[in-house]
Amino acid sequence: MGLGDINYEDVVAATEEARRLGRDNFLQVYGFRRAKSYELVLDGLRYDSKAIAGVAHGHATGDFLRAKDFSGGAATVARRLRELGFVVETGETSRNRAALLERLRTLRVSRGPGNPAPSRHQPLSLLWAVARAADEWPRMTPWPEFRDRVGPLLVEFGLPNAKATPEYPFWHLRGSGLWEVQGVPPELVKEMPKKSILDAHHPQAGLTEEATDLLRDPVIRLDAIATICDTYLEDVDRRALFERTGLGGYTTASGLLRPSEDASSSAGMDEYERSIGPASRRDTVRSVIVRDEALARKVKELERDRCQICDTALRYLNRPYSEAAHIRGLGSPHHGPDELQNLLCLCANCHVLLDGLEIYVDPDGLVRETRGNREPRPLRRDSRHPIDEAHIGYHRNLCTVNVFGNATN
């Protein structure tokens, strides 16, 4: 009987049970106390690692372990959970997060002659690397790929009249403490290698393992994106920037990208641009997130199918109609949890505005517009419907990154 019997699906099942029961009730049912050190972090939520491992063992073998059944300490549990691909944190994580953001704020960026603005080469390169981390691409990137991918970004979003030199951020980002370069001949390590040497040796560069591990957390990742944009890219069109760097999922709260322009075709149109015959069809294969319909029904029932923002009660086909809206989107890159604390009951209009980052909930619980000055209104809350302020804060941060940073555009 050991932790080797646990697999990934068993741990996920245990976390789902913990969310359903609530943290304290979950611990009481299975005979555990709150973790003093190691916590499992999944979808931005924190769990007591020993309790999760004990219940996961039950799902795997039918034998639910209690606290007294563990022969190893919390570190042993953490090691097994990490082997399965989970993030396990200690109090050290918050310090590491603060250090990560501070390093991003204090990049050693150059300033060109006659231009006091800091160069954007390093910030743009880091945003591109963060996007790779979000999509779980390999941490290290060969120089030719970095040159061909990042070079055009420096041209499009760099300072006016600035020369695009991808070799500089490729090499000099090492000074941030978040970046490493591998494959450069040892005799050249002390100086900036010429572009011809990079072309000849094909070295690799990327975020350090520590930085990559931190950026796997969606909440920390959004904080990092916000820090880079607010510090160095304040007057850049964020939506265009995110689309081009591979961060397009951050342009909506749902994480869904806008349909591509070629999704619609002009075929079958007459000279007046009216369709000829029935709408065309095409076969597609999709991977979709399975949502808990019972949770959606529950939030609608608790709120009596009335919008929590505008108080509208819609009817469709002579029945009440409302929508269950996730505050922090379920899909990539937000990876929000499908739980009651992450749901609002909204009308169709307010749902679109929330997902489109046109409205947000401020720290006082007032719903405000991101682009207008309409009088704010309180978010209606039912005592039976708990809402996690962390999800509200995540959505608000997403609005800040997308909209408020574009005030000059």
XYZ file of C-alpha atoms in Angstrom:
409
model
C 0.000 0.000 0.000
C 1.734 3.174 -1.201
C 1.371 6.389 -3.108
C 2.597 4.668 -6.254
C -0.963 3.343 -6.717
C -2.276 6.876 -7.338
C -2.635 8.198 -10.878
C -3.502 11.610 -12.296
C -7.248 10.945 -12.641
C -7.494 9.829 -9.005
C -6.020 13.127 -7.804
C -8.380 15.146 -9.992
C -11.330 13.158 -8.620
C -10.193 13.961 -5.070
C -9.946 17.693 -5.819
C -13.429 17.663 -7.344
C -14.769 16.072 -4.159
C -12.952 18.692 -2.065
C -14.594 21.487 -4.058
C -18.002 19.880 -3.753
C -17.799 19.362 0.014
C -15.867 22.513 0.869
C -12.388 22.495 2.382
C -13.156 22.098 6.096
C -15.950 19.562 5.585
C -13.728 17.531 3.240
C -10.946 17.420 5.841
C -13.349 16.441 8.616
C -14.945 13.636 6.576
C -11.582 12.023 5.796
C -9.783 12.724 9.068
C -7.201 15.344 8.107
C -6.108 18.721 9.361
C -5.181 21.759 7.298
C -1.775 21.521 5.647
C 0.999 23.363 7.489
C 3.366 23.460 4.537
C 2.599 21.690 1.256
C -0.490 22.612 -0.766
C -1.539 21.251 -4.159
C -2.480 24.052 -6.586
C -4.854 23.224 -9.432
C -6.783 25.703 -11.596
C -5.784 28.491 -9.224
C -7.274 26.731 -6.180
C -5.313 25.326 -3.227
C -5.795 21.926 -1.568
C -4.263 20.142 1.430
C -1.808 17.776 -0.220
C -1.985 14.894 2.290
C -5.784 14.866 2.320
C -5.930 14.871 -1.469
C -3.388 12.032 -1.665
C -5.300 9.973 0.907
C -8.612 10.335 -0.920
C -6.943 9.796 -4.307
C -5.582 6.502 -2.939
C -9.149 5.551 -2.075
C -10.315 6.268 -5.606
C -7.443 4.161 -6.962
C -7.640 1.139 -4.640
C -10.780 1.458 -2.521
C -8.589 2.042 0.554
C -8.932 5.658 1.726
C -5.845 6.641 3.715
C -6.071 8.699 6.912
C -3.421 11.054 8.228
C -1.987 8.343 10.515
C -1.589 5.953 7.560
C 1.184 7.925 5.874
C 4.603 6.426 6.578
C 6.360 9.332 4.823
C 6.003 13.004 5.600
C 4.352 15.771 3.625
C 7.468 16.083 1.457
C 6.975 12.475 0.286
C 3.383 13.257 -0.673
C 4.490 16.402 -2.492
C 7.111 14.476 -4.435
C 4.544 11.916 -5.657
C 2.042 14.614 -6.684
C 4.760 16.464 -8.580
C 5.755 13.234 -10.328
C 2.181 13.068 -11.622
C 2.513 16.564 -13.049
C 0.797 18.616 -10.347
C 2.026 21.863 -8.813
C 2.693 21.614 -5.069
C 3.629 24.817 -3.277
C 4.959 25.880 0.084
C 5.036 29.348 1.620
C 8.102 29.838 -0.554
C 5.902 30.101 -3.661
C 4.487 33.521 -2.799
C 8.036 34.799 -2.290
C 9.075 33.329 -5.634
C 6.070 34.954 -7.309
C 7.005 38.339 -5.869
C 10.597 37.858 -7.040
C 9.415 36.915 -10.544
C 7.281 40.052 -10.870
C 10.032 42.254 -9.464
C 12.516 40.902 -12.017
C 10.029 41.608 -14.784
C 9.603 45.180 -13.565
C 13.352 45.813 -13.469
C 14.653 44.447 -16.759
C 17.972 45.928 -17.881
C 16.580 47.398 -21.057
C 18.596 49.759 -23.241
C 17.619 53.219 -24.402
C 18.492 54.445 -27.875
C 20.172 57.783 -28.575
C 17.697 60.645 -28.397
C 14.860 58.352 -27.248
C 14.254 58.173 -23.487
C 11.760 55.316 -23.833
C 13.066 51.867 -22.834
C 13.610 49.354 -25.617
C 10.770 46.887 -26.087
C 12.929 44.024 -27.357
C 13.202 42.162 -24.038
C 9.558 42.681 -22.931
C 8.222 41.516 -26.305
C 10.505 38.467 -26.250
C 9.323 37.581 -22.746
C 5.664 37.890 -23.730
C 6.312 35.486 -26.596
C 8.020 33.075 -24.192
C 5.120 33.345 -21.711
C 2.736 32.395 -24.518
C 4.834 29.296 -25.207
C 4.672 28.373 -21.517
C 0.884 28.798 -21.537
C 0.602 26.448 -24.532
C 3.083 23.993 -22.957
C 5.602 24.267 -25.777
C 9.217 23.200 -25.063
C 10.920 25.594 -22.680
C 14.010 26.125 -24.860
C 13.794 27.525 -28.393
C 16.516 27.147 -31.062
C 17.993 30.440 -32.272
C 16.662 30.157 -35.870
C 13.100 29.732 -34.600
C 13.478 32.568 -32.076
C 14.909 34.828 -34.793
C 12.122 34.065 -37.269
C 9.293 34.327 -34.711
C 10.396 37.196 -32.500
C 12.050 39.326 -35.193
C 8.738 40.319 -36.848
C 7.250 41.169 -33.422
C 10.090 43.617 -32.800
C 9.374 45.271 -36.143
C 5.618 45.514 -35.560
C 5.543 46.490 -31.874
C 9.000 47.886 -31.179
C 9.715 51.582 -30.740
C 9.350 53.720 -33.880
C 12.518 53.702 -35.995
C 14.112 51.068 -33.725
C 16.142 48.406 -35.489
C 14.880 44.854 -35.009
C 17.741 42.857 -33.501
C 16.393 39.586 -32.039
C 19.924 38.473 -31.176
C 20.076 41.084 -28.416
C 17.119 39.863 -26.297
C 18.074 36.251 -27.121
C 21.387 36.864 -25.354
C 20.914 39.772 -22.942
C 17.744 38.461 -21.260
C 20.144 36.326 -19.214
C 20.628 39.424 -17.044
C 17.009 39.185 -15.860
C 17.665 35.997 -13.899
C 14.659 34.479 -15.719
C 16.399 33.374 -18.913
C 19.147 31.014 -19.967
C 21.093 30.347 -23.159
C 22.589 26.966 -24.009
C 24.950 25.906 -26.795
C 27.197 28.954 -27.116
C 30.931 28.063 -27.320
C 32.529 28.520 -23.858
C 35.100 31.019 -25.120
C 32.260 33.386 -26.130
C 30.194 33.222 -22.954
C 31.679 36.431 -21.556
C 30.651 38.557 -24.499
C 27.770 39.015 -26.883
C 28.296 36.531 -29.747
C 27.946 37.881 -33.250
C 24.829 36.989 -35.218
C 26.950 34.905 -37.580
C 28.077 32.738 -34.640
C 24.475 32.231 -33.500
C 23.541 31.262 -37.049
C 26.424 28.792 -37.186
C 25.981 27.093 -33.786
C 22.164 27.179 -33.388
C 22.107 27.687 -29.586
C 18.863 27.499 -27.611
C 17.350 29.990 -25.171
C 14.287 30.172 -22.950
C 12.851 30.837 -19.536
C 14.518 29.097 -16.602
C 12.884 26.011 -15.143
C 11.913 27.954 -12.007
C 10.227 30.717 -14.012
C 8.464 28.186 -16.233
C 7.116 26.297 -13.205
C 5.714 29.522 -11.739
C 4.132 30.540 -15.041
C 2.216 27.265 -15.225
C -0.112 28.802 -12.623
C -2.734 30.766 -14.653
C -3.054 33.447 -11.958
C 0.703 34.088 -11.758
C 0.891 34.002 -15.552
C -1.715 36.765 -15.891
C 0.113 38.811 -13.245
C 3.315 38.434 -15.273
C 1.612 39.518 -18.502
C 0.089 42.538 -16.743
C 3.459 43.505 -15.251
C 5.243 43.375 -18.608
C 2.519 45.330 -20.414
C 2.027 47.992 -17.738
C 5.764 48.564 -17.276
C 7.012 48.613 -20.863
C 4.114 48.458 -23.349
C 1.592 50.949 -22.024
C 0.741 52.561 -25.372
C 0.707 49.367 -27.462
C -2.534 47.946 -28.881
C -2.911 45.042 -26.460
C -5.398 43.038 -28.474
C -3.233 43.121 -31.594
C -0.163 42.364 -29.469
C -1.790 39.361 -27.786
C -3.009 37.937 -31.081
C 0.461 38.212 -32.613
C 2.417 36.863 -29.647
C 0.190 33.804 -29.175
C -1.734 35.221 -26.200
C -5.015 35.628 -28.102
C -6.883 33.676 -25.427
C -6.381 36.629 -23.097
C -8.545 38.937 -25.212
C -11.744 37.479 -23.731
C -12.725 36.189 -20.312
C -13.879 32.915 -21.864
C -10.492 32.318 -23.490
C -12.149 31.680 -26.846
C -10.580 33.295 -29.883
C -12.599 35.205 -32.422
C -13.558 33.165 -35.488
C -10.961 33.413 -38.244
C -11.825 35.523 -41.222
C -11.724 32.534 -43.515
C -14.390 30.782 -41.442
C -16.983 32.465 -43.630
C -16.870 32.269 -47.382
C -18.240 34.510 -50.089
C -19.050 31.496 -52.245
C -22.694 31.118 -53.099
C -23.427 34.875 -53.097
C -25.202 36.764 -55.868
C -24.258 40.225 -57.138
C -26.211 41.828 -54.278
C -24.309 39.710 -51.744
C -27.330 37.647 -50.832
C -26.920 33.932 -50.351
C -27.987 31.533 -53.071
C -29.669 28.434 -51.687
C -29.331 27.020 -48.154
C -26.331 27.828 -45.964
C -23.305 25.724 -46.790
C -21.991 23.144 -44.337
C -18.624 21.617 -43.560
C -17.436 18.739 -41.360
C -15.360 19.635 -38.299
C -13.766 17.791 -35.402
C -13.757 19.658 -32.081
C -12.566 19.074 -28.541
C -14.983 20.722 -26.110
C -14.995 21.185 -22.350
C -17.604 19.112 -20.525
C -19.507 21.416 -18.159
C -21.489 20.357 -15.125
C -25.090 21.024 -16.177
C -26.282 20.426 -12.620
C -24.191 23.393 -11.440
C -25.646 25.582 -14.182
C -29.164 24.621 -13.148
C -28.341 25.254 -9.493
C -27.056 28.814 -9.988
C -30.099 29.656 -12.104
C -32.387 28.218 -9.440
C -30.647 30.106 -6.618
C -30.909 33.393 -8.524
C -34.433 32.613 -9.793
C -33.314 33.040 -13.420
C -32.800 36.765 -12.816
C -29.634 38.496 -14.020
C -27.316 39.330 -11.113
C -26.088 42.454 -12.905
C -29.068 44.166 -14.548
C -31.872 42.285 -12.734
C -33.506 41.319 -16.038
C -35.767 38.259 -16.050
C -36.068 36.941 -19.615
C -38.527 34.428 -21.027
C -38.121 32.215 -24.070
C -40.791 29.836 -25.397
C -42.878 30.809 -22.398
C -40.218 29.654 -19.944
C -37.685 31.574 -17.810
C -34.370 31.993 -19.613
C -30.981 32.823 -18.088
C -27.368 31.807 -18.650
C -24.743 30.406 -16.284
C -21.605 32.486 -16.894
C -18.137 31.513 -15.720
C -16.273 34.448 -14.197
C -12.893 32.927 -14.971
C -13.130 30.977 -18.216
C -12.826 27.201 -18.218
C -10.704 26.917 -21.326
C -7.100 27.734 -22.088
C -5.394 29.921 -20.998
C -7.526 30.773 -17.937
C -8.293 27.204 -16.784
C -10.976 28.308 -14.338
C -12.780 25.642 -12.285
C -16.307 24.510 -13.088
C -17.772 25.244 -9.652
C -20.589 27.273 -8.135
C -18.124 29.858 -6.751
C -17.052 30.624 -10.338
C -20.553 31.076 -11.743
C -22.939 33.983 -12.177
C -26.538 33.896 -13.362
C -26.769 36.454 -16.182
C -28.985 37.522 -19.050
C -27.562 36.931 -22.528
C -26.562 40.583 -22.919
C -24.610 40.835 -19.654
C -23.004 37.443 -20.334
C -21.582 38.779 -23.607
C -20.393 41.973 -21.896
C -18.680 40.002 -19.116
C -16.919 37.633 -21.525
C -15.986 40.519 -23.814
C -14.354 42.437 -20.927
C -16.793 45.345 -21.322
C -17.849 45.164 -17.662
C -16.124 44.087 -14.454
C -16.790 43.916 -10.717
C -14.722 46.348 -8.658
C -13.348 45.559 -5.154
C -16.495 47.072 -3.599
C -18.794 44.703 -5.494
C -19.987 47.309 -8.012
C -20.339 46.399 -11.690
C -18.603 49.029 -13.831
C -18.042 49.561 -17.540
C -14.489 49.368 -18.825
C -15.064 51.897 -21.603
C -17.976 54.044 -20.431
C -19.143 56.138 -17.515
C -22.532 54.597 -16.850
C -23.539 54.641 -13.200
C -22.210 51.468 -11.520
C -24.658 49.033 -9.984
C -24.094 46.445 -7.253
C -23.673 42.798 -8.166
C -26.654 41.079 -6.578
C -25.629 38.220 -4.318
C -27.634 35.490 -2.624
C -26.279 34.175 0.682
C -26.762 30.629 -0.621
C -24.606 31.378 -3.670
C -20.949 31.862 -2.638
C -18.706 33.698 -5.120
C -14.922 33.374 -4.911
C -13.342 36.845 -4.831
C -10.206 35.371 -6.416
C -12.158 34.688 -9.623
C -13.637 38.193 -9.548
C -10.121 39.603 -9.119
C -8.771 37.506 -11.997
C -11.470 38.824 -14.333
C -10.819 42.397 -13.190
C -7.081 41.973 -13.836
C -7.865 40.657 -17.312
C -9.936 43.784 -18.017
C -7.090 45.966 -16.808
C -4.573 44.288 -19.104
C -6.818 44.499 -22.179
C -8.817 47.685 -21.885
C -7.355 50.149 -19.423
C -3.892 49.736 -20.906
C -5.286 50.834 -24.290
C -6.694 54.138 -23.081
C -4.516 56.047 -25.525
C -5.375 53.911 -28.558
